[in-house]
mmCIF file of C-alpha atoms and ligand atoms in Angstrom:
data_model
loop_
_atom_site.group_PDB
_atom_site.id
_atom_site.type_symbol
_atom_site.label_atom_id
_atom_site.label_comp_id
_atom_site.label_asym_id
_atom_site.label_seq_id
_atom_site.Cartn_x
_atom_site.Cartn_y
_atom_site.Cartn_z
ATOM 1 C CA UNK I 1 16.398 -20.354 4.405
ATOM 2 C CA UNK I 2 17.770 -19.191 7.618
ATOM 3 C CA UNK I 3 15.259 -18.213 10.334
ATOM 4 C CA UNK I 4 14.801 -14.676 11.393
ATOM 5 C CA UNK I 5 14.659 -15.875 15.022
ATOM 6 C CA UNK I 6 18.314 -16.683 14.944
ATOM 7 C CA UNK I 7 19.336 -13.403 13.432
ATOM 8 C CA UNK I 8 17.668 -11.631 16.323
ATOM 9 C CA UNK I 9 18.810 -14.147 18.877
ATOM 10 C CA UNK I 10 20.158 -12.977 22.231
ATOM 11 C CA UNK I 11 23.481 -14.723 21.678
ATOM 12 C CA UNK I 12 24.454 -12.469 18.924
ATOM 13 C CA UNK I 13 23.987 -9.295 20.897
ATOM 14 C CA UNK I 14 26.603 -7.303 18.947
ATOM 15 C CA UNK I 15 25.957 -3.618 18.360
ATOM 16 C CA UNK I 16 27.145 -3.739 14.750
ATOM 17 C CA UNK I 17 26.235 -0.162 13.987
ATOM 18 C CA UNK I 18 29.083 0.772 16.192
ATOM 19 C CA UNK I 19 31.547 -0.544 13.753
ATOM 20 C CA UNK I 20 29.993 0.333 10.411
ATOM 21 C CA UNK I 21 31.791 3.610 9.947
ATOM 22 C CA UNK I 22 35.178 1.970 10.406
ATOM 23 C CA UNK I 23 37.418 1.283 7.451
ATOM 24 C CA UNK I 24 38.526 -2.366 7.307
ATOM 25 C CA UNK I 25 42.243 -2.598 6.876
ATOM 26 C CA UNK I 26 43.465 -4.606 3.794
ATOM 27 C CA UNK I 27 47.086 -3.965 4.332
ATOM 28 C CA UNK I 28 49.662 -6.729 4.988
ATOM 29 C CA UNK I 29 49.099 -8.780 8.124
ATOM 30 C CA UNK I 30 51.064 -7.974 11.258
ATOM 31 C CA UNK I 31 52.902 -11.243 11.970
ATOM 32 C CA UNK I 32 54.554 -10.325 15.299
ATOM 33 C CA UNK I 33 52.363 -12.651 17.279
ATOM 34 C CA UNK I 34 51.894 -15.428 14.649
ATOM 35 C CA UNK I 35 53.914 -18.609 15.174
ATOM 36 C CA UNK I 36 56.323 -19.455 12.309
ATOM 37 C CA UNK I 37 54.820 -21.662 9.616
ATOM 38 C CA UNK I 38 55.244 -22.652 6.003
ATOM 39 C CA UNK I 39 53.223 -21.184 3.213
ATOM 40 C CA UNK I 40 50.086 -23.329 2.350
ATOM 41 C CA UNK I 41 50.899 -26.648 0.700
ATOM 42 C CA UNK I 42 48.972 -27.035 -2.599
ATOM 43 C CA UNK I 43 47.781 -30.440 -1.440
ATOM 44 C CA UNK I 44 46.440 -28.897 1.770
ATOM 45 C CA UNK I 45 44.686 -26.169 -0.199
ATOM 46 C CA UNK I 46 43.003 -28.862 -2.395
ATOM 47 C CA UNK I 47 41.940 -30.856 0.684
ATOM 48 C CA UNK I 48 40.394 -27.908 2.350
ATOM 49 C CA UNK I 49 38.750 -26.892 -0.921
ATOM 50 C CA UNK I 50 37.171 -30.316 -1.095
ATOM 51 C CA UNK I 51 36.040 -30.115 2.471
ATOM 52 C CA UNK I 52 34.383 -26.705 1.949
ATOM 53 C CA UNK I 53 32.886 -27.621 -1.401
ATOM 54 C CA UNK I 54 31.197 -30.696 0.140
ATOM 55 C CA UNK I 55 29.680 -28.627 2.972
ATOM 56 C CA UNK I 56 26.366 -26.954 2.490
ATOM 57 C CA UNK I 57 25.963 -25.708 6.127
ATOM 58 C CA UNK I 58 29.323 -25.106 7.638
ATOM 59 C CA UNK I 59 29.787 -24.516 11.355
ATOM 60 C CA UNK I 60 32.958 -22.540 11.977
ATOM 61 C CA UNK I 61 34.637 -22.122 15.364
ATOM 62 C CA UNK I 62 37.453 -19.520 15.562
ATOM 63 C CA UNK I 63 39.996 -18.739 18.327
ATOM 64 C CA UNK I 64 42.946 -16.493 19.023
ATOM 65 C CA UNK I 65 44.772 -17.746 15.979
ATOM 66 C CA UNK I 66 42.556 -15.711 13.603
ATOM 67 C CA UNK I 67 43.323 -12.586 15.459
ATOM 68 C CA UNK I 68 47.008 -12.876 15.770
ATOM 69 C CA UNK I 69 47.371 -11.660 12.159
ATOM 70 C CA UNK I 70 45.552 -8.509 13.245
ATOM 71 C CA UNK I 71 48.365 -7.847 15.785
ATOM 72 C CA UNK I 72 46.639 -9.246 18.849
ATOM 73 C CA UNK I 73 48.678 -11.922 20.729
ATOM 74 C CA UNK I 74 47.145 -15.251 21.816
ATOM 75 C CA UNK I 75 47.766 -16.869 25.172
ATOM 76 C CA UNK I 76 49.167 -20.254 24.287
ATOM 77 C CA UNK I 77 51.324 -20.260 21.096
ATOM 78 C CA UNK I 78 54.813 -21.481 21.595
ATOM 79 C CA UNK I 79 57.362 -18.579 21.710
ATOM 80 C CA UNK I 80 55.010 -15.753 20.712
ATOM 81 C CA UNK I 81 51.919 -16.273 22.933
ATOM 82 C CA UNK I 82 51.379 -14.242 26.080
ATOM 83 C CA UNK I 83 52.155 -17.223 28.402
ATOM 84 C CA UNK I 84 55.430 -17.815 26.685
ATOM 85 C CA UNK I 85 56.567 -14.113 26.642
ATOM 86 C CA UNK I 86 55.371 -12.861 29.943
ATOM 87 C CA UNK I 87 54.219 -13.970 33.440
ATOM 88 C CA UNK I 88 50.954 -12.107 32.977
ATOM 89 C CA UNK I 89 47.795 -14.160 33.534
ATOM 90 C CA UNK I 90 44.188 -13.129 32.909
ATOM 91 C CA UNK I 91 42.037 -12.120 35.840
ATOM 92 C CA UNK I 92 39.874 -14.754 37.429
ATOM 93 C CA UNK I 93 36.066 -14.082 37.675
ATOM 94 C CA UNK I 94 35.798 -14.577 41.418
ATOM 95 C CA UNK I 95 38.714 -12.204 42.082
ATOM 96 C CA UNK I 96 37.078 -9.512 39.975
ATOM 97 C CA UNK I 97 33.667 -9.862 41.713
ATOM 98 C CA UNK I 98 35.193 -10.095 45.249
ATOM 99 C CA UNK I 99 37.906 -7.461 45.305
ATOM 100 C CA UNK I 100 37.548 -3.723 44.709
ATOM 101 C CA UNK I 101 41.334 -3.406 44.338
ATOM 102 C CA UNK I 102 41.360 -6.190 41.755
ATOM 103 C CA UNK I 103 38.737 -4.218 39.756
ATOM 104 C CA UNK I 104 40.684 -1.050 40.098
ATOM 105 C CA UNK I 105 43.767 -2.797 38.749
ATOM 106 C CA UNK I 106 41.826 -4.472 36.009
ATOM 107 C CA UNK I 107 40.114 -1.268 34.795
ATOM 108 C CA UNK I 108 43.240 0.953 35.047
ATOM 109 C CA UNK I 109 45.094 -1.497 32.834
ATOM 110 C CA UNK I 110 42.174 -1.844 30.530
ATOM 111 C CA UNK I 111 41.790 1.826 30.285
ATOM 112 C CA UNK I 112 45.357 2.241 29.110
ATOM 113 C CA UNK I 113 45.241 -0.654 26.706
ATOM 114 C CA UNK I 114 41.903 0.314 25.168
ATOM 115 C CA UNK I 115 42.902 2.918 22.521
ATOM 116 C CA UNK I 116 45.317 0.386 21.001
ATOM 117 C CA UNK I 117 43.210 -2.724 21.581
ATOM 118 C CA UNK I 118 40.082 -1.231 20.215
ATOM 119 C CA UNK I 119 41.862 -0.015 17.034
ATOM 120 C CA UNK I 120 42.725 -3.471 15.760
ATOM 121 C CA UNK I 121 41.186 -4.267 12.447
ATOM 122 C CA UNK I 122 39.873 -7.588 10.845
ATOM 123 C CA UNK I 123 42.366 -9.483 8.603
ATOM 124 C CA UNK I 124 41.795 -11.587 5.539
ATOM 125 C CA UNK I 125 40.497 -14.534 7.577
ATOM 126 C CA UNK I 126 37.683 -12.473 9.183
ATOM 127 C CA UNK I 127 36.777 -11.033 5.720
ATOM 128 C CA UNK I 128 36.636 -14.523 4.135
ATOM 129 C CA UNK I 129 34.327 -15.861 6.844
ATOM 130 C CA UNK I 130 32.102 -12.853 6.413
ATOM 131 C CA UNK I 131 31.965 -13.589 2.693
ATOM 132 C CA UNK I 132 31.152 -17.292 3.287
ATOM 133 C CA UNK I 133 28.237 -16.127 5.334
ATOM 134 C CA UNK I 134 27.005 -13.855 2.538
ATOM 135 C CA UNK I 135 27.364 -16.796 0.113
ATOM 136 C CA UNK I 136 25.211 -19.026 2.351
ATOM 137 C CA UNK I 137 28.158 -21.430 2.906
ATOM 138 C CA UNK I 138 28.606 -20.649 6.492
ATOM 139 C CA UNK I 139 25.651 -21.687 8.694
ATOM 140 C CA UNK I 140 26.981 -20.256 11.972
ATOM 141 C CA UNK I 141 30.153 -18.840 13.298
ATOM 142 C CA UNK I 142 31.238 -19.243 16.961
ATOM 143 C CA UNK I 143 34.284 -17.277 18.121
ATOM 144 C CA UNK I 144 36.029 -17.615 21.340
ATOM 145 C CA UNK I 145 37.654 -14.252 20.814
ATOM 146 C CA UNK I 146 36.545 -11.086 22.624
ATOM 147 C CA UNK I 147 38.111 -8.595 20.299
ATOM 148 C CA UNK I 148 35.031 -7.829 18.107
ATOM 149 C CA UNK I 149 37.028 -8.371 14.924
ATOM 150 C CA UNK I 150 34.400 -10.692 13.345
ATOM 151 C CA UNK I 151 31.775 -8.055 14.101
ATOM 152 C CA UNK I 152 33.963 -5.378 12.651
ATOM 153 C CA UNK I 153 34.312 -7.472 9.507
ATOM 154 C CA UNK I 154 30.462 -7.603 9.202
ATOM 155 C CA UNK I 155 29.682 -11.181 10.363
ATOM 156 C CA UNK I 156 26.119 -11.480 11.670
ATOM 157 C CA UNK I 157 25.328 -15.196 11.914
ATOM 158 C CA UNK I 158 27.626 -15.275 14.827
ATOM 159 C CA UNK I 159 27.934 -16.049 18.592
ATOM 160 C CA UNK I 160 30.659 -14.552 20.658
ATOM 161 C CA UNK I 161 31.043 -17.489 22.995
ATOM 162 C CA UNK I 162 33.065 -15.601 25.653
ATOM 163 C CA UNK I 163 31.430 -12.172 25.101
ATOM 164 C CA UNK I 164 33.089 -9.053 23.827
ATOM 165 C CA UNK I 165 35.336 -6.437 25.365
ATOM 166 C CA UNK I 166 33.473 -3.772 23.418
ATOM 167 C CA UNK I 167 30.500 -4.004 25.713
ATOM 168 C CA UNK I 168 30.219 -3.472 29.447
ATOM 169 C CA UNK I 169 27.422 -4.596 31.778
ATOM 170 C CA UNK I 170 26.417 -3.961 35.342
ATOM 171 C CA UNK I 171 26.534 -6.812 37.813
ATOM 172 C CA UNK I 172 23.741 -5.112 39.797
ATOM 173 C CA UNK I 173 21.007 -4.275 37.250
ATOM 174 C CA UNK I 174 22.325 -5.848 34.023
ATOM 175 C CA UNK I 175 22.392 -2.557 32.189
ATOM 176 C CA UNK I 176 24.519 -2.882 29.064
ATOM 177 C CA UNK I 177 26.706 -0.061 27.675
ATOM 178 C CA UNK I 178 29.413 0.440 25.142
ATOM 179 C CA UNK I 179 33.021 0.134 26.279
ATOM 180 C CA UNK I 180 33.855 3.303 24.257
ATOM 181 C CA UNK I 181 31.384 5.274 26.387
ATOM 182 C CA UNK I 182 33.023 4.027 29.515
ATOM 183 C CA UNK I 183 36.414 5.248 28.245
ATOM 184 C CA UNK I 184 35.001 8.779 28.166
ATOM 185 C CA UNK I 185 33.731 8.286 31.709
ATOM 186 C CA UNK I 186 37.211 7.096 32.865
ATOM 187 C CA UNK I 187 38.793 10.192 31.264
ATOM 188 C CA UNK I 188 36.402 12.497 33.026
ATOM 189 C CA UNK I 189 37.049 10.883 36.344
ATOM 190 C CA UNK I 190 40.870 10.721 35.906
ATOM 191 C CA UNK I 191 41.805 13.952 34.186
ATOM 192 C CA UNK I 192 45.401 14.027 35.327
ATOM 193 C CA UNK I 193 46.100 10.218 35.568
ATOM 194 C CA UNK I 194 48.722 9.079 33.042
ATOM 195 C CA UNK I 195 50.323 5.657 32.370
ATOM 196 C CA UNK I 196 52.001 4.010 29.440
ATOM 197 C CA UNK I 197 50.816 0.856 27.661
ATOM 198 C CA UNK I 198 53.560 -1.731 27.469
ATOM 199 C CA UNK I 199 52.136 -4.511 25.285
ATOM 200 C CA UNK I 200 48.395 -5.322 25.206
ATOM 201 C CA UNK I 201 47.011 -8.771 25.959
ATOM 202 C CA UNK I 202 44.253 -10.623 24.100
ATOM 203 C CA UNK I 203 41.615 -9.107 26.382
ATOM 204 C CA UNK I 204 43.036 -5.618 26.284
ATOM 205 C CA UNK I 205 44.973 -5.914 29.451
ATOM 206 C CA UNK I 206 48.385 -4.143 29.942
ATOM 207 C CA UNK I 207 50.964 -3.987 32.741
ATOM 208 C CA UNK I 208 51.009 -1.212 35.318
ATOM 209 C CA UNK I 209 52.674 -0.774 38.731
ATOM 210 C CA UNK I 210 50.651 -0.856 41.937
ATOM 211 C CA UNK I 211 51.584 2.874 42.409
ATOM 212 C CA UNK I 212 50.020 3.750 39.068
ATOM 213 C CA UNK I 213 46.895 1.706 39.793
ATOM 214 C CA UNK I 214 46.048 2.931 43.314
ATOM 215 C CA UNK I 215 44.918 6.473 42.262
ATOM 216 C CA UNK I 216 42.837 5.274 39.359
ATOM 217 C CA UNK I 217 39.130 6.116 39.793
ATOM 218 C CA UNK I 218 36.640 3.491 38.684
ATOM 219 C CA UNK I 219 32.947 4.570 38.090
ATOM 220 C CA UNK I 220 29.988 2.592 39.224
ATOM 221 C CA UNK I 221 26.850 1.909 37.154
ATOM 222 C CA UNK I 222 24.935 5.165 36.409
ATOM 223 C CA UNK I 223 21.680 3.512 36.932
ATOM 224 C CA UNK I 224 22.129 1.635 40.154
ATOM 225 C CA UNK I 225 25.570 2.210 41.413
ATOM 226 C CA UNK I 226 26.495 -1.467 40.806
ATOM 227 C CA UNK I 227 29.778 -2.997 39.702
ATOM 228 C CA UNK I 228 30.711 -2.578 36.071
ATOM 229 C CA UNK I 229 32.258 -5.622 34.274
ATOM 230 C CA UNK I 230 33.246 -6.178 30.722
ATOM 231 C CA UNK I 231 30.791 -8.397 28.933
ATOM 232 C CA UNK I 232 33.387 -11.124 28.874
ATOM 233 C CA UNK I 233 33.496 -14.570 30.361
ATOM 234 C CA UNK I 234 36.558 -14.468 32.577
ATOM 235 C CA UNK I 235 38.592 -17.473 33.506
ATOM 236 C CA UNK I 236 36.815 -19.381 36.240
ATOM 237 C CA UNK I 237 33.312 -18.217 35.059
ATOM 238 C CA UNK I 238 31.070 -20.278 32.741
ATOM 239 C CA UNK I 239 29.224 -19.593 29.530
ATOM 240 C CA UNK I 240 25.460 -19.365 30.168
ATOM 241 C CA UNK I 241 23.359 -22.484 29.669
ATOM 242 C CA UNK I 242 21.153 -20.514 27.163
ATOM 243 C CA UNK I 243 24.188 -19.645 24.974
ATOM 244 C CA UNK I 244 25.562 -23.132 25.083
ATOM 245 C CA UNK I 245 22.167 -24.679 24.058
ATOM 246 C CA UNK I 246 21.850 -22.120 21.302
ATOM 247 C CA UNK I 247 25.264 -23.051 19.835
ATOM 248 C CA UNK I 248 24.500 -26.773 20.191
ATOM 249 C CA UNK I 249 21.313 -26.177 18.129
ATOM 250 C CA UNK I 250 23.297 -24.310 15.421
ATOM 251 C CA UNK I 251 25.779 -27.208 15.338
ATOM 252 C CA UNK I 252 22.851 -29.668 15.079
ATOM 253 C CA UNK I 253 21.680 -27.798 11.950
ATOM 254 C CA UNK I 254 25.176 -27.911 10.324
ATOM 255 C CA UNK I 255 26.744 -30.613 8.217
ATOM 256 C CA UNK I 256 30.486 -30.104 8.993
ATOM 257 C CA UNK I 257 32.707 -28.187 11.371
ATOM 258 C CA UNK I 258 35.775 -26.103 10.601
ATOM 259 C CA UNK I 259 38.005 -24.960 13.542
ATOM 260 C CA UNK I 260 40.158 -22.050 12.587
ATOM 261 C CA UNK I 261 43.046 -20.677 14.816
ATOM 262 C CA UNK I 262 42.295 -22.499 17.983
ATOM 263 C CA UNK I 263 44.058 -25.238 19.905
ATOM 264 C CA UNK I 264 40.689 -25.913 21.622
ATOM 265 C CA UNK I 265 42.283 -26.210 25.020
ATOM 266 C CA UNK I 266 39.402 -24.488 26.748
ATOM 267 C CA UNK I 267 36.480 -26.745 27.376
ATOM 268 C CA UNK I 268 33.729 -24.206 26.709
ATOM 269 C CA UNK I 269 34.711 -24.489 22.999
ATOM 270 C CA UNK I 270 35.979 -28.082 23.008
ATOM 271 C CA UNK I 271 32.614 -29.387 23.979
ATOM 272 C CA UNK I 272 31.190 -28.381 20.598
ATOM 273 C CA UNK I 273 33.913 -30.426 18.771
ATOM 274 C CA UNK I 274 32.962 -33.406 21.014
ATOM 275 C CA UNK I 275 29.362 -32.872 20.008
ATOM 276 C CA UNK I 276 30.335 -32.764 16.291
ATOM 277 C CA UNK I 277 32.230 -35.934 16.665
ATOM 278 C CA UNK I 278 29.261 -37.596 18.374
ATOM 279 C CA UNK I 279 27.112 -36.489 15.345
ATOM 280 C CA UNK I 280 29.885 -37.918 13.078
ATOM 281 C CA UNK I 281 30.337 -34.597 11.312
ATOM 282 C CA UNK I 282 33.417 -34.189 9.277
ATOM 283 C CA UNK I 283 35.822 -31.894 11.192
ATOM 284 C CA UNK I 284 38.640 -29.863 9.640
ATOM 285 C CA UNK I 285 41.260 -27.983 11.747
ATOM 286 C CA UNK I 286 43.296 -25.066 10.506
ATOM 287 C CA UNK I 287 45.706 -24.175 13.207
ATOM 288 C CA UNK I 288 49.485 -23.729 13.579
ATOM 289 C CA UNK I 289 50.527 -26.202 16.292
ATOM 290 C CA UNK I 290 48.632 -29.161 17.919
ATOM 291 C CA UNK I 291 45.045 -29.042 19.054
ATOM 292 C CA UNK I 292 42.972 -31.111 21.436
ATOM 293 C CA UNK I 293 40.988 -32.701 18.614
ATOM 294 C CA UNK I 294 43.831 -33.596 16.150
ATOM 295 C CA UNK I 295 43.136 -37.304 16.758
ATOM 296 C CA UNK I 296 39.510 -37.210 15.665
ATOM 297 C CA UNK I 297 39.517 -34.607 12.858
ATOM 298 C CA UNK I 298 39.163 -35.568 9.288
ATOM 299 C CA UNK I 299 41.575 -32.901 8.179
ATOM 300 C CA UNK I 300 44.337 -31.061 9.969
ATOM 301 C CA UNK I 301 46.088 -28.140 8.299
ATOM 302 C CA UNK I 302 48.978 -26.096 9.639
ATOM 303 C CA UNK I 303 48.807 -22.793 7.741
ATOM 304 C CA UNK I 304 47.953 -19.268 8.674
ATOM 305 C CA UNK I 305 44.279 -18.652 8.627
ATOM 306 C CA UNK I 306 44.619 -15.348 6.698
ATOM 307 C CA UNK I 307 46.785 -17.001 4.126
ATOM 308 C CA UNK I 308 44.899 -20.270 3.439
ATOM 309 C CA UNK I 309 41.233 -19.301 3.732
ATOM 310 C CA UNK I 310 41.340 -16.689 1.008
ATOM 311 C CA UNK I 311 42.576 -19.420 -1.374
ATOM 312 C CA UNK I 312 39.261 -21.394 -0.974
ATOM 313 C CA UNK I 313 36.412 -20.877 -3.409
ATOM 314 C CA UNK I 314 33.173 -21.094 -1.457
ATOM 315 C CA UNK I 315 30.761 -20.624 -4.375
HETATM 316 ZN ZN1 LIG O 401 23.388 -1.147 37.388
#
């Protein structure tokens, strides 16, 4: 049986109750940000079915590719990713901590993007992984995404490796609050401030002019007056040692690894694939486009996650 310790582990830290009242969308996927690909090949389906059937304790790692079908763009996909379409780059951790004007710009843009970004709903891939957890097939899920879609789908045996945009914490006292509450605070402080969202990034960022940004009021922590930051690992920051160790332990308890919707370019996730290789675990990759571990995976599939995963029977 799975231990209760893990279910209450600090790495999970998702306020699931916040999402329970939401209705999960089961409508057709939004494919605007999904790279072109062929429908699943029956041979590929069979291979993945065999892989999943042979696993008793599957470790799954997901990336932006599972969220693109919910209408959230990724950073790196050819043609449709944010890097290919725009010159926008995510904020660096040091810049956020050091510069009040960088924080003002970040929060103004995040404030505008929030209504749309927070309304995205899980797709078939998120629901399948939630079901695999219920069936006892999935031992642990690690996501590199910060969009809360796995939590919205109901996954619980899960670590959000890079945090979650739906939470905010204070750099001064560590107080943690909900992002939705901060939105109300922003609205109260900026009653006449208006700006349009022109395309939302994977972290909820949108583009605004300097003129729009400079009048935006950013609140401080209500408890200590400290700096508020989304509970997200920005580029240039590192995942905590405690969280990394916890995920390594989950991986050590697993018998195989499935990577879904990630090119694994970021080391904080890639290190777990290296650890899986060292333990000689079978590794399957489901991703449109090349990944950093193609050369040592036992199986590489090029389909859409939301199209292929529902075809697999995990009983
Ligand atoms: Zn504080």
